[in-house]
Amino acid sequence: MTGIWGIVNVTPDSFSDGGRYLDVDRAVAHGLRLRAEGATVLDIGGESTRPGAERVGPDVEQERVLPVIEQLVAAGAPVSIDTFNAATATAAVRAGARIVNDVSGGLADPDMLAAVAETGADYAIGHWRGFSSDMYAQAEYRRVAREVAGELKERMGDAAAAGIAPSRLIVDPGIGFAKAGAQNWELLRGLDEIVALGPRVLIGTSRKRFLAETLRHAAPEEEASEPRRDLATAVTSALAARAGVWAVRVHDVAATRDALAIAHAWEG
Ligand code: PMM
């Protein structure tokens, strides 16, 4: 059965104003709800990686995520930390996270691979070519799936050289990261090249811009609203499951759970 990573973003723009504790309580409640809806992992992030997002330091990031991780782990949830900072990864694993989800695959922080090796946590390597401020300038490919697979293979080699056991690795082709519109569809069509790398494959299409662009094309008069983007995400999740991915990372866990149940019933 394909796993479902439920997204818990503990960023100020994710939750309306109010004190820090309120934010923590809301984030924990949100995580527990996603878990009840069928999330197999809760992915906790304290810094937005969206295009044009502002960077925050590891101190602020940890202040946001650590109390949330502690409470969710205490409630029995498997937790992943979404960060490209080594210090945050180490602190999160100390707080109980089992997986470090690094969208930069070790490229953003030179200390990341050694830190992960030290913790013994599983490590999700994302395909990445630069920070969100200039990542579209780097979206040049001749054959996107092949090039992404090749670059992920280099990152897997670096991780192994740093002492992370291959069995702990997860790879993610980084949908939307240094990829523009149609390149994301081409990458999804070539997912078998990513699956062929060997490690478990994670994929995150949830609510991303390329889905909104396609929805706008389908119904130009209608807004590409959140419910429409969640429906589109559920469809891509079902198709990704068919292509052999190990898990999908989504905001709307219930919609993807249903889509996966239907896709799996079809497969028999
Ligand atoms: N995308 C975002 C953040 N973290 N992690 C992984 N492994 N894969 C992704 O595609 C990914 C990620 C950006 O999306 P968000 O801001 O909606 O969380």
XYZ file of N, CA and C and ligand atoms in Angstrom:
822
model
N 0.848 -1.208 0.000
C 0.000 0.000 0.000
C 0.884 1.259 0.000
N 0.586 2.175 -0.850
C 1.361 3.424 -0.931
C 1.189 4.252 0.342
N 2.265 4.741 0.885
C 2.195 5.556 2.092
C 1.718 6.971 1.801
N 1.209 7.624 2.829
C 0.746 9.016 2.684
C 1.434 9.870 3.744
N 2.251 10.814 3.281
C 2.871 11.771 4.199
C 1.947 12.984 4.296
N 1.496 13.271 5.514
C 0.639 14.428 5.732
C 1.493 15.648 6.071
N 1.230 16.757 5.395
C 2.041 17.968 5.557
C 1.560 18.809 6.745
N 2.481 19.094 7.661
C 2.180 20.001 8.776
C 3.195 21.140 8.707
N 2.797 22.241 8.102
C 3.692 23.400 7.992
C 3.475 24.331 9.177
N 4.507 24.482 9.998
C 4.401 25.369 11.160
C 5.055 26.698 10.806
N 4.413 27.413 9.907
C 4.932 28.715 9.472
C 3.860 29.751 9.754
N 4.259 31.002 9.999
C 3.281 31.995 10.447
C 2.162 32.208 9.433
N 2.499 32.051 8.143
C 1.468 32.270 7.135
C 0.519 31.078 7.044
N 0.878 29.945 7.677
C 0.002 28.779 7.636
C -1.132 28.906 8.643
N -0.884 29.637 9.703
C -1.873 29.732 10.770
C -2.155 31.205 11.045
N -3.397 31.512 11.392
C -3.720 32.912 11.627
C -3.026 33.380 12.905
N -3.059 34.683 13.160
C -2.267 35.226 14.271
C -2.655 34.611 15.613
N -2.058 35.092 16.651
C -2.232 34.446 17.946
C -0.865 34.055 18.431
N -0.759 33.677 19.664
C 0.548 33.412 20.277
C 1.164 32.126 19.780
N 2.436 31.958 20.091
C 3.207 30.780 19.699
C 2.534 29.475 20.143
N 1.993 29.489 21.388
C 1.408 28.238 21.893
C 0.166 27.845 21.115
N -0.566 28.882 20.740
C -1.746 28.613 19.933
C -1.314 27.957 18.623
N -0.231 28.494 18.026
C 0.270 27.913 16.789
C 0.664 26.454 16.996
N 1.360 26.184 18.109
C 1.791 24.815 18.396
C 0.567 23.921 18.562
N -0.387 24.381 19.345
C -1.593 23.573 19.569
C -2.316 23.286 18.266
N -2.413 24.312 17.441
C -3.106 24.113 16.160
C -2.360 23.150 15.262
N -1.039 23.289 15.243
C -0.240 22.405 14.391
C -0.361 20.956 14.870
N -0.331 20.761 16.191
C -0.457 19.407 16.737
C -1.840 18.846 16.415
N -2.863 19.648 16.622
C -4.235 19.184 16.332
C -4.374 18.824 14.853
N -3.763 19.663 14.006
C -3.820 19.394 12.564
C -3.123 18.068 12.248
N -1.945 17.858 12.838
C -1.207 16.613 12.621
C -2.007 15.399 13.074
N -2.634 15.512 14.219
C -3.410 14.371 14.740
C -4.605 14.068 13.829
N -5.183 15.151 13.291
C -6.307 14.931 12.372
C -5.825 14.210 11.097
N -4.680 14.640 10.574
C -4.146 13.987 9.373
C -3.818 12.519 9.653
N -3.301 12.267 10.844
C -2.968 10.888 11.234
C -4.247 10.044 11.273
N -5.311 10.613 11.872
C -6.585 9.883 11.958
C -7.167 9.630 10.564
N -6.851 10.531 9.642
C -7.373 10.371 8.271
C -6.568 9.367 7.446
N -5.429 8.922 7.982
C -4.690 7.882 7.268
C -3.248 8.208 6.911
N -2.719 9.314 7.424
C -1.306 9.625 7.141
C -0.415 8.575 7.804
N 0.567 8.071 7.059
C 1.499 7.092 7.625
C 2.706 7.784 8.245
N 2.974 9.019 7.792
C 4.058 9.849 8.340
C 3.544 11.278 8.405
N 3.933 12.016 9.436
C 3.613 13.455 9.490
C 4.901 14.212 9.207
N 4.877 15.053 8.178
C 6.072 15.784 7.744
C 5.988 17.209 8.264
N 6.851 17.532 9.233
C 6.767 18.818 9.923
C 7.799 19.790 9.356
N 7.336 20.960 8.920
C 8.253 21.955 8.360
C 8.087 23.308 9.028
N 9.201 24.020 9.236
C 9.150 25.328 9.879
C 9.668 26.450 8.990
N 9.962 26.119 7.736
C 10.425 27.145 6.797
C 9.841 26.822 5.437
N 9.143 27.770 4.844
C 8.520 27.512 3.551
C 9.576 27.389 2.462
N 9.385 26.413 1.565
C 10.321 26.240 0.444
C 9.682 26.673 -0.866
N 8.521 27.311 -0.739
C 7.804 27.722 -1.960
C 8.590 28.765 -2.742
N 8.328 28.844 -4.067
C 9.028 29.834 -4.881
C 8.929 31.234 -4.279
N 10.071 31.903 -4.131
C 10.091 33.268 -3.620
C 9.965 33.371 -2.104
N 9.925 32.223 -1.418
C 9.733 32.255 0.036
C 10.940 32.885 0.729
N 10.652 33.534 1.855
C 11.711 34.176 2.637
C 12.408 33.111 3.478
N 13.732 33.250 3.660
C 14.469 32.281 4.476
C 14.410 32.678 5.947
N 14.280 31.702 6.825
C 14.386 32.000 8.258
C 15.587 31.216 8.785
N 16.147 31.639 9.890
C 17.311 30.953 10.442
C 16.903 29.681 11.164
N 17.881 28.783 11.393
C 17.606 27.515 12.087
C 17.017 27.710 13.487
N 17.360 28.824 14.164
C 16.824 29.034 15.518
C 15.318 29.213 15.481
N 14.864 30.075 14.591
C 13.420 30.308 14.465
C 12.726 29.024 14.014
N 13.363 28.359 13.064
C 12.794 27.116 12.538
C 12.602 26.094 13.669
N 13.636 25.941 14.510
C 13.548 24.943 15.586
C 12.534 25.341 16.645
N 12.471 26.637 16.917
C 11.491 27.116 17.894
C 10.072 26.749 17.429
N 9.883 26.778 16.122
C 8.566 26.442 15.588
C 8.288 24.935 15.619
N 9.270 24.148 15.159
C 8.948 22.729 14.922
C 9.148 21.806 16.122
N 10.123 22.098 16.986
C 10.458 21.113 18.018
C 9.297 20.788 18.963
N 8.562 21.808 19.478
C 7.442 21.442 20.369
C 6.366 20.629 19.650
N 6.190 20.909 18.380
C 5.172 20.170 17.605
C 5.618 18.715 17.433
N 6.891 18.539 17.098
C 7.417 17.176 16.923
C 7.286 16.402 18.235
N 7.703 17.030 19.328
C 7.650 16.330 20.622
C 6.247 15.828 20.927
N 5.273 16.701 20.712
C 3.898 16.302 21.059
C 3.352 15.237 20.121
N 3.663 15.346 18.849
C 3.154 14.342 17.907
C 3.826 12.987 18.134
N 5.113 13.003 18.442
C 5.819 11.755 18.734
C 5.244 11.134 20.013
N 4.976 11.978 21.014
C 4.397 11.469 22.272
C 3.039 10.834 22.019
N 2.335 11.313 20.992
C 1.028 10.744 20.658
C 1.158 9.500 19.777
N 2.402 9.100 19.491
C 2.626 7.855 18.756
C 2.742 7.999 17.244
N 2.841 9.235 16.740
C 2.895 9.420 15.286
C 4.327 9.293 14.758
N 4.522 8.607 13.624
C 5.825 8.634 12.954
C 6.023 10.009 12.323
N 7.169 10.638 12.618
C 7.373 12.025 12.211
C 8.623 12.181 11.355
N 8.502 13.046 10.348
C 9.636 13.432 9.523
C 9.845 14.938 9.686
N 11.096 15.387 9.607
C 11.382 16.821 9.680
C 11.747 17.313 8.280
N 11.015 18.306 7.811
C 11.256 18.888 6.486
C 12.196 20.084 6.669
N 13.473 19.865 6.413
C 14.449 20.944 6.615
C 15.657 20.764 5.714
N 16.354 21.857 5.387
C 17.669 21.675 4.774
C 18.781 22.168 5.686
N 18.475 22.366 6.954
C 19.482 22.766 7.935
C 19.915 21.576 8.791
N 21.219 21.329 8.831
C 21.743 20.194 9.592
C 21.394 20.303 11.077
N 21.521 21.510 11.638
C 21.268 21.671 13.073
C 19.811 21.349 13.401
N 18.907 21.745 12.524
C 17.492 21.459 12.752
C 17.226 19.959 12.618
N 17.878 19.327 11.648
C 17.708 17.881 11.473
C 18.135 17.149 12.748
N 19.292 17.507 13.283
C 19.807 16.845 14.487
C 18.856 17.060 15.667
N 18.425 18.303 15.859
C 17.540 18.605 16.992
C 16.192 17.888 16.832
N 15.701 17.795 15.610
C 14.403 17.154 15.371
C 14.478 15.655 15.653
N 15.586 15.030 15.260
C 15.715 13.593 15.520
C 15.830 13.364 17.033
N 16.534 14.265 17.707
C 16.604 14.174 19.169
C 15.212 14.286 19.787
N 14.362 15.079 19.154
C 12.988 15.260 19.665
C 12.070 14.114 19.244
N 12.594 13.181 18.446
C 11.801 11.990 18.123
C 11.488 11.754 16.653
N 11.909 12.678 15.756
C 11.655 12.451 14.325
C 12.467 11.246 13.841
N 11.882 10.467 12.929
C 12.573 9.280 12.420
C 13.174 9.489 11.045
N 12.692 10.525 10.365
C 13.126 10.748 8.985
C 13.526 12.213 8.816
N 14.627 12.453 8.110
C 15.005 13.817 7.717
C 14.646 13.976 6.241
N 13.755 14.918 5.959
C 13.307 15.191 4.595
C 14.005 16.467 4.127
N 15.003 16.312 3.273
C 15.826 17.451 2.840
C 15.599 17.680 1.347
N 14.805 18.699 1.017
C 14.491 18.948 -0.394
C 15.748 19.257 -1.205
N 16.838 19.636 -0.547
C 18.063 19.984 -1.273
C 18.994 18.781 -1.445
N 18.629 17.642 -0.869
C 19.459 16.446 -1.019
C 20.882 16.622 -0.509
N 21.049 17.487 0.470
C 22.372 17.672 1.068
C 23.152 18.824 0.463
N 22.582 19.509 -0.537
C 23.325 20.578 -1.218
C 23.247 21.919 -0.492
N 22.192 22.131 0.295
C 22.012 23.459 0.902
C 22.920 23.664 2.107
N 23.169 22.610 2.864
C 23.976 22.732 4.085
C 25.090 21.686 4.034
N 26.352 22.130 3.980
C 27.465 21.184 3.847
C 27.575 20.209 5.023
N 26.918 20.522 6.140
C 26.996 19.639 7.312
C 25.876 18.600 7.345
N 24.934 18.672 6.415
C 23.733 17.841 6.522
C 24.027 16.337 6.483
N 24.814 15.873 5.511
C 24.984 14.423 5.350
C 25.645 13.807 6.587
N 26.671 14.472 7.106
C 27.344 13.951 8.303
C 26.385 13.955 9.488
N 25.554 14.997 9.575
C 24.600 15.081 10.693
C 23.596 13.936 10.624
N 23.093 13.659 9.431
C 22.110 12.574 9.289
C 22.771 11.230 9.597
N 23.984 11.047 9.089
C 24.693 9.787 9.351
C 24.820 9.572 10.857
N 25.134 10.633 11.548
C 25.313 10.588 13.004
C 24.018 10.198 13.725
N 22.884 10.718 13.252
C 21.606 10.445 13.932
C 21.100 9.033 13.684
N 21.450 8.456 12.528
C 20.908 7.143 12.195
C 19.489 7.200 11.651
N 18.972 8.397 11.379
C 17.607 8.530 10.842
C 17.572 8.147 9.365
N 16.368 7.875 8.850
C 16.196 7.721 7.414
C 16.355 9.098 6.774
N 16.694 9.110 5.461
C 17.009 10.384 4.811
C 16.344 10.466 3.442
N 15.441 11.429 3.303
C 14.786 11.659 2.011
C 15.565 12.721 1.252
N 16.097 12.323 0.093
C 16.930 13.182 -0.756
C 16.057 13.780 -1.849
N 15.894 15.095 -1.835
C 15.134 15.737 -2.905
C 16.040 16.164 -4.046
N 15.472 16.219 -5.263
C 16.239 16.781 -6.388
C 16.104 18.295 -6.361
N 17.213 18.983 -6.432
C 17.270 20.423 -6.169
C 18.408 21.035 -6.946
N 18.228 22.264 -7.376
C 19.335 22.938 -8.067
C 19.606 24.323 -7.499
N 18.919 24.709 -6.446
C 19.187 26.028 -5.876
C 18.003 26.529 -5.070
N 18.250 27.576 -4.281
C 17.201 28.131 -3.431
C 16.075 28.704 -4.274
N 14.893 28.793 -3.643
C 13.696 29.122 -4.408
C 13.783 30.481 -5.093
N 14.610 31.394 -4.549
C 14.698 32.723 -5.148
C 15.147 32.676 -6.612
N 16.005 31.717 -6.960
C 16.467 31.707 -8.359
C 16.353 30.336 -9.019
N 15.471 29.464 -8.491
C 15.492 28.097 -9.008
C 14.956 27.956 -10.433
N 14.091 28.885 -10.863
C 13.573 28.730 -12.229
C 14.631 29.037 -13.280
N 15.658 29.834 -12.871
C 16.753 30.103 -13.802
C 17.526 28.812 -14.105
N 17.381 27.828 -13.227
C 18.142 26.580 -13.381
C 17.305 25.465 -13.992
N 16.105 25.808 -14.464
C 15.194 24.780 -14.981
C 15.481 24.488 -16.452
N 16.697 24.056 -16.728
C 17.061 23.728 -18.113
C 17.376 22.249 -18.204
N 16.623 21.549 -19.027
C 16.831 20.106 -19.178
C 16.657 19.732 -20.646
N 17.352 18.686 -21.040
C 17.077 18.115 -22.355
C 16.129 16.927 -22.175
N 16.443 16.063 -21.201
C 15.525 14.968 -20.858
C 15.412 14.980 -19.345
N 14.330 15.556 -18.867
C 14.268 15.901 -17.442
C 14.367 14.678 -16.531
N 13.610 13.605 -16.814
C 13.623 12.449 -15.896
C 15.015 11.826 -15.826
N 15.659 11.729 -16.990
C 17.001 11.130 -17.019
C 18.003 11.980 -16.237
N 17.931 13.303 -16.429
C 18.879 14.182 -15.738
C 18.623 14.221 -14.230
N 17.332 14.229 -13.849
C 16.994 14.220 -12.420
C 17.488 12.913 -11.796
N 17.271 11.793 -12.488
C 17.741 10.497 -11.966
C 19.264 10.521 -11.806
N 19.958 11.066 -12.792
C 21.418 11.116 -12.728
C 21.917 11.947 -11.555
N 21.260 13.103 -11.339
C 21.686 13.972 -10.232
C 21.337 13.345 -8.878
N 20.186 12.658 -8.810
C 19.835 11.973 -7.554
C 20.846 10.866 -7.249
N 21.318 10.206 -8.303
C 22.295 9.141 -8.107
C 23.590 9.702 -7.506
N 23.973 10.879 -7.958
C 25.166 11.527 -7.369
C 24.935 11.819 -5.886
N 23.737 12.316 -5.573
C 23.435 12.630 -4.167
C 23.429 11.349 -3.329
N 22.897 10.235 -3.901
C 22.908 8.949 -3.184
C 24.347 8.521 -2.901
N 25.232 8.753 -3.861
C 26.644 8.415 -3.682
C 27.268 9.246 -2.567
N 26.950 10.537 -2.547
C 27.473 11.419 -1.490
C 26.971 10.960 -0.122
N 25.673 10.586 -0.073
C 25.089 10.163 1.208
C 25.765 8.889 1.704
N 25.980 7.952 0.789
C 26.637 6.692 1.172
C 28.064 6.974 1.644
N 28.758 7.876 0.932
C 30.142 8.203 1.304
C 30.197 8.853 2.691
N 29.122 9.551 3.060
C 29.091 10.203 4.379
C 28.701 9.225 5.487
N 28.339 7.999 5.100
C 28.043 6.980 6.112
C 26.567 6.720 6.352
N 25.709 7.177 5.433
C 24.276 6.881 5.569
C 24.007 5.562 4.836
N 23.481 4.576 5.554
C 23.256 3.257 4.940
C 22.268 3.388 3.785
N 22.551 2.747 2.629
C 21.646 2.836 1.476
C 20.206 2.449 1.824
N 20.032 1.523 2.751
C 18.676 1.087 3.111
C 17.884 2.209 3.802
N 18.565 3.260 4.243
C 17.887 4.376 4.915
C 17.465 5.468 3.934
N 17.851 5.329 2.690
C 17.589 6.409 1.731
C 16.205 6.330 1.102
N 15.669 7.504 0.827
C 14.421 7.690 0.090
C 14.785 8.734 -0.968
N 14.307 8.607 -2.204
C 14.588 9.654 -3.194
C 13.301 10.322 -3.645
N 13.409 11.607 -3.968
C 12.250 12.411 -4.364
C 12.673 13.294 -5.536
N 11.992 13.184 -6.677
C 12.426 13.954 -7.851
C 12.163 15.454 -7.746
N 11.556 15.920 -6.646
C 11.447 17.363 -6.410
C 10.541 18.081 -7.405
N 9.279 17.673 -7.440
C 8.320 18.319 -8.343
C 8.242 19.819 -8.004
N 8.404 20.662 -9.025
C 8.333 22.113 -8.824
C 9.643 22.756 -8.415
N 10.632 21.952 -8.025
C 11.928 22.514 -7.619
C 12.838 22.591 -8.849
N 13.098 23.802 -9.322
C 13.871 24.011 -10.550
C 13.250 23.253 -11.723
N 11.925 23.207 -11.741
C 11.205 22.639 -12.889
C 10.021 23.546 -13.171
N 9.846 23.888 -14.433
C 8.738 24.766 -14.809
C 7.636 23.923 -15.441
N 6.394 24.417 -15.318
C 5.184 23.810 -15.892
C 5.315 22.426 -16.479
N 5.498 22.375 -17.806
C 5.461 21.106 -18.535
C 6.579 20.152 -18.124
N 7.676 20.694 -17.609
C 8.779 19.807 -17.187
C 8.334 18.877 -16.064
N 7.389 19.348 -15.242
C 6.884 18.488 -14.167
C 6.093 17.314 -14.735
N 5.307 17.572 -15.770
C 4.554 16.469 -16.394
C 5.495 15.491 -17.074
N 6.531 16.029 -17.709
C 7.496 15.145 -18.372
C 8.204 14.263 -17.334
N 8.513 14.864 -16.194
C 9.164 14.120 -15.110
C 8.240 13.018 -14.585
N 6.966 13.341 -14.412
C 6.019 12.332 -13.924
C 5.865 11.199 -14.941
N 5.867 11.545 -16.227
C 5.800 10.502 -17.261
C 7.018 9.592 -17.199
N 8.141 10.124 -16.730
C 9.376 9.334 -16.674
C 9.682 8.802 -15.281
N 8.660 8.694 -14.436
C 8.899 8.270 -13.038
C 9.615 6.926 -12.933
N 9.423 6.060 -13.927
C 10.083 4.749 -13.848
C 11.608 4.897 -13.780
N 12.144 5.995 -14.334
C 13.603 6.186 -14.253
C 14.028 6.502 -12.825
N 13.133 7.120 -12.063
C 13.429 7.424 -10.653
C 13.255 6.142 -9.824
N 12.177 5.412 -10.104
C 11.928 4.152 -9.376
C 13.091 3.186 -9.607
N 13.659 3.206 -10.825
C 14.753 2.277 -11.165
C 16.037 2.558 -10.378
N 16.117 3.725 -9.718
C 17.315 4.024 -8.924
C 17.474 3.056 -7.751
N 16.346 2.504 -7.274
C 16.433 1.500 -6.212
C 15.812 1.873 -4.882
N 16.149 3.060 -4.307
C 15.552 3.386 -3.008
C 14.045 3.623 -3.114
N 13.408 3.690 -1.964
C 11.992 4.068 -1.907
C 11.822 5.444 -2.556
N 10.712 5.629 -3.256
C 10.483 6.919 -3.925
C 9.326 7.652 -3.249
N 9.581 8.925 -2.951
C 8.576 9.825 -2.379
C 8.289 10.889 -3.428
N 7.024 11.333 -3.517
C 6.744 12.380 -4.490
C 5.750 13.386 -3.922
N 5.980 14.653 -4.213
C 5.122 15.712 -3.684
C 4.572 16.584 -4.792
N 3.321 16.376 -5.150
C 2.685 17.240 -6.166
C 1.701 18.203 -5.524
N 1.460 18.055 -4.226
C 0.288 18.634 -3.589
C 0.118 20.145 -3.791
N -0.995 20.521 -4.412
C -1.405 21.918 -4.607
C -0.392 22.733 -5.410
N 0.530 22.076 -6.108
C 1.603 22.844 -6.741
C 1.134 23.592 -7.980
N 1.954 24.583 -8.332
C 1.589 25.529 -9.383
C 1.272 24.848 -10.715
N 2.015 23.795 -11.064
C 1.784 23.154 -12.368
C 0.401 22.523 -12.429
N -0.133 22.101 -11.279
C -1.504 21.568 -11.255
C -2.504 22.707 -11.487
N -2.263 23.832 -10.801
C -3.159 24.984 -10.952
C -3.181 25.461 -12.405
N -2.010 25.434 -13.055
C -1.950 25.867 -14.466
C -2.800 24.959 -15.344
N -2.726 23.656 -15.093
C -3.503 22.703 -15.897
C -4.996 22.857 -15.620
N -5.344 23.097 -14.355
C -6.759 23.292 -14.006
C -7.307 24.555 -14.665
N -6.496 25.598 -14.709
C -6.928 26.850 -15.335
C -7.183 26.645 -16.825
N -6.388 25.802 -17.407
C -6.549 25.490 -18.819
C -7.863 24.719 -19.038
N -8.174 23.816 -18.080
C -9.379 22.982 -18.217
C -10.652 23.822 -18.080
N -10.622 24.820 -17.198
C -11.807 25.657 -16.961
C -11.335 27.084 -16.716
N -11.055 27.824 -17.788
C -10.446 29.164 -17.661
C -11.291 30.145 -16.856
N -12.584 29.920 -16.783
C -13.461 30.853 -16.061
C -13.408 30.647 -14.557
N -12.951 29.466 -14.148
C -12.997 29.143 -12.716
C -11.638 29.336 -12.069
N -11.677 29.712 -10.794
C -10.441 29.838 -10.025
C -9.887 28.425 -9.747
N -8.556 28.290 -9.753
C -7.953 26.995 -9.398
C -7.923 26.898 -7.876
N -9.104 26.714 -7.287
C -9.275 26.788 -5.839
C -8.594 25.614 -5.135
N -8.500 25.743 -3.812
C -7.855 24.679 -3.043
C -8.560 23.324 -3.222
N -9.893 23.252 -3.159
C -10.536 21.944 -3.376
C -10.204 21.357 -4.755
N -10.125 22.206 -5.767
C -9.780 21.677 -7.102
C -8.340 21.187 -7.124
N -7.445 21.915 -6.470
C -6.039 21.481 -6.458
C -5.869 20.211 -5.618
N -6.700 20.054 -4.574
C -6.634 18.818 -3.782
C -7.154 17.627 -4.583
N -8.182 17.870 -5.386
C -8.680 16.789 -6.243
C -7.604 16.397 -7.261
N -6.971 17.410 -7.860
C -5.900 17.141 -8.833
C -4.754 16.373 -8.161
N -4.458 16.742 -6.915
C -3.400 16.051 -6.166
C -3.759 14.596 -5.926
N -5.024 14.348 -5.607
C -5.448 12.962 -5.373
C -5.283 12.126 -6.649
N -5.580 12.740 -7.793
C -5.418 12.018 -9.068
C -3.940 11.720 -9.322
N -3.083 12.722 -9.149
C -1.650 12.469 -9.383
C -1.106 11.445 -8.389
N -1.652 11.444 -7.166
C -1.207 10.454 -6.175
C -1.543 9.043 -6.645
N -2.762 8.874 -7.166
C -3.181 7.541 -7.632
C -2.310 7.092 -8.804
N -2.013 8.021 -9.715
C -1.186 7.666 -10.876
C 0.259 7.385 -10.445
N 0.739 8.143 -9.460
C 2.102 7.912 -8.954
C 2.195 6.549 -8.275
N 1.118 6.177 -7.567
C 1.097 4.865 -6.911
C 1.226 3.766 -7.966
N 0.519 3.956 -9.056
C 0.562 2.971 -10.144
C 1.972 2.891 -10.743
N 2.677 4.017 -10.731
C 4.041 4.046 -11.284
C 5.067 3.472 -10.301
N 4.621 3.075 -9.109
C 5.518 2.369 -8.198
C 6.150 3.206 -7.105
N 5.606 4.411 -6.833
C 6.214 5.186 -5.754
C 5.852 4.578 -4.392
N 6.684 4.842 -3.425
C 6.513 4.281 -2.071
C 5.565 5.143 -1.242
N 5.624 6.464 -1.435
C 4.756 7.361 -0.660
C 4.533 8.678 -1.390
N 3.403 9.316 -1.077
C 3.092 10.638 -1.632
C 2.953 11.627 -0.476
N 3.408 12.865 -0.709
C 3.385 13.899 0.339
C 2.277 14.884 -0.002
N 1.235 14.968 0.873
C 0.046 15.754 0.512
C -0.490 16.591 1.676
N -1.256 17.634 1.325
C -1.958 18.427 2.335
C -3.269 17.750 2.733
N -4.051 17.326 1.730
C -5.373 16.743 1.988
C -5.251 15.217 2.014
N -5.028 14.696 3.217
C -4.765 13.256 3.363
C -6.012 12.442 3.004
N -7.182 12.901 3.435
C -8.400 12.093 3.215
C -8.672 11.889 1.726
N -8.501 12.946 0.918
C -8.773 12.813 -0.525
C -7.797 11.837 -1.166
N -6.532 11.931 -0.773
C -5.539 11.020 -1.355
C -5.736 9.589 -0.857
N -6.123 9.450 0.414
C -6.419 8.103 0.938
C -7.505 7.440 0.083
N -8.567 8.192 -0.205
C -9.661 7.625 -1.004
C -9.197 7.295 -2.419
N -8.430 8.214 -3.013
C -7.953 7.976 -4.381
C -7.065 6.736 -4.431
N -6.207 6.571 -3.425
C -5.318 5.403 -3.404
C -6.112 4.121 -3.195
N -7.147 4.185 -2.354
C -7.969 2.980 -2.121
C -8.629 2.543 -3.434
N -9.097 3.525 -4.204
C -9.753 3.191 -5.468
C -8.728 2.633 -6.471
N -7.556 3.278 -6.529
C -6.522 2.811 -7.459
C -6.065 1.398 -7.092
N -5.920 1.137 -5.798
C -5.479 -0.196 -5.377
C -6.562 -1.251 -5.647
N -7.839 -0.864 -5.503
C -8.932 -1.794 -5.786
C -8.910 -2.171 -7.279
N -8.623 -1.206 -8.122
C -8.523 -1.446 -9.569
C -7.427 -2.477 -9.860
N -6.306 -2.313 -9.147
C -5.182 -3.234 -9.383
C -5.463 -4.633 -8.872
N -6.376 -4.735 -7.856
C -6.757 -6.047 -7.338
C -5.763 -6.608 -6.341
N 7.672 20.142 -1.555
C 7.599 21.161 -0.677
C 8.158 21.040 0.602
N 8.779 19.891 0.972
N 9.468 17.694 0.494
C 9.564 16.676 -0.372
N 10.191 15.525 0.003
N 9.040 16.751 -1.627
C 8.404 17.865 -2.078
O 7.955 17.879 -3.245
C 8.297 18.984 -1.188
C 8.856 18.852 0.107
C 6.910 22.437 -1.061
O 5.552 22.355 -0.839
P 4.753 23.000 0.449
O 5.302 24.393 0.630
O 3.344 22.978 -0.007
O 4.982 22.129 1.645
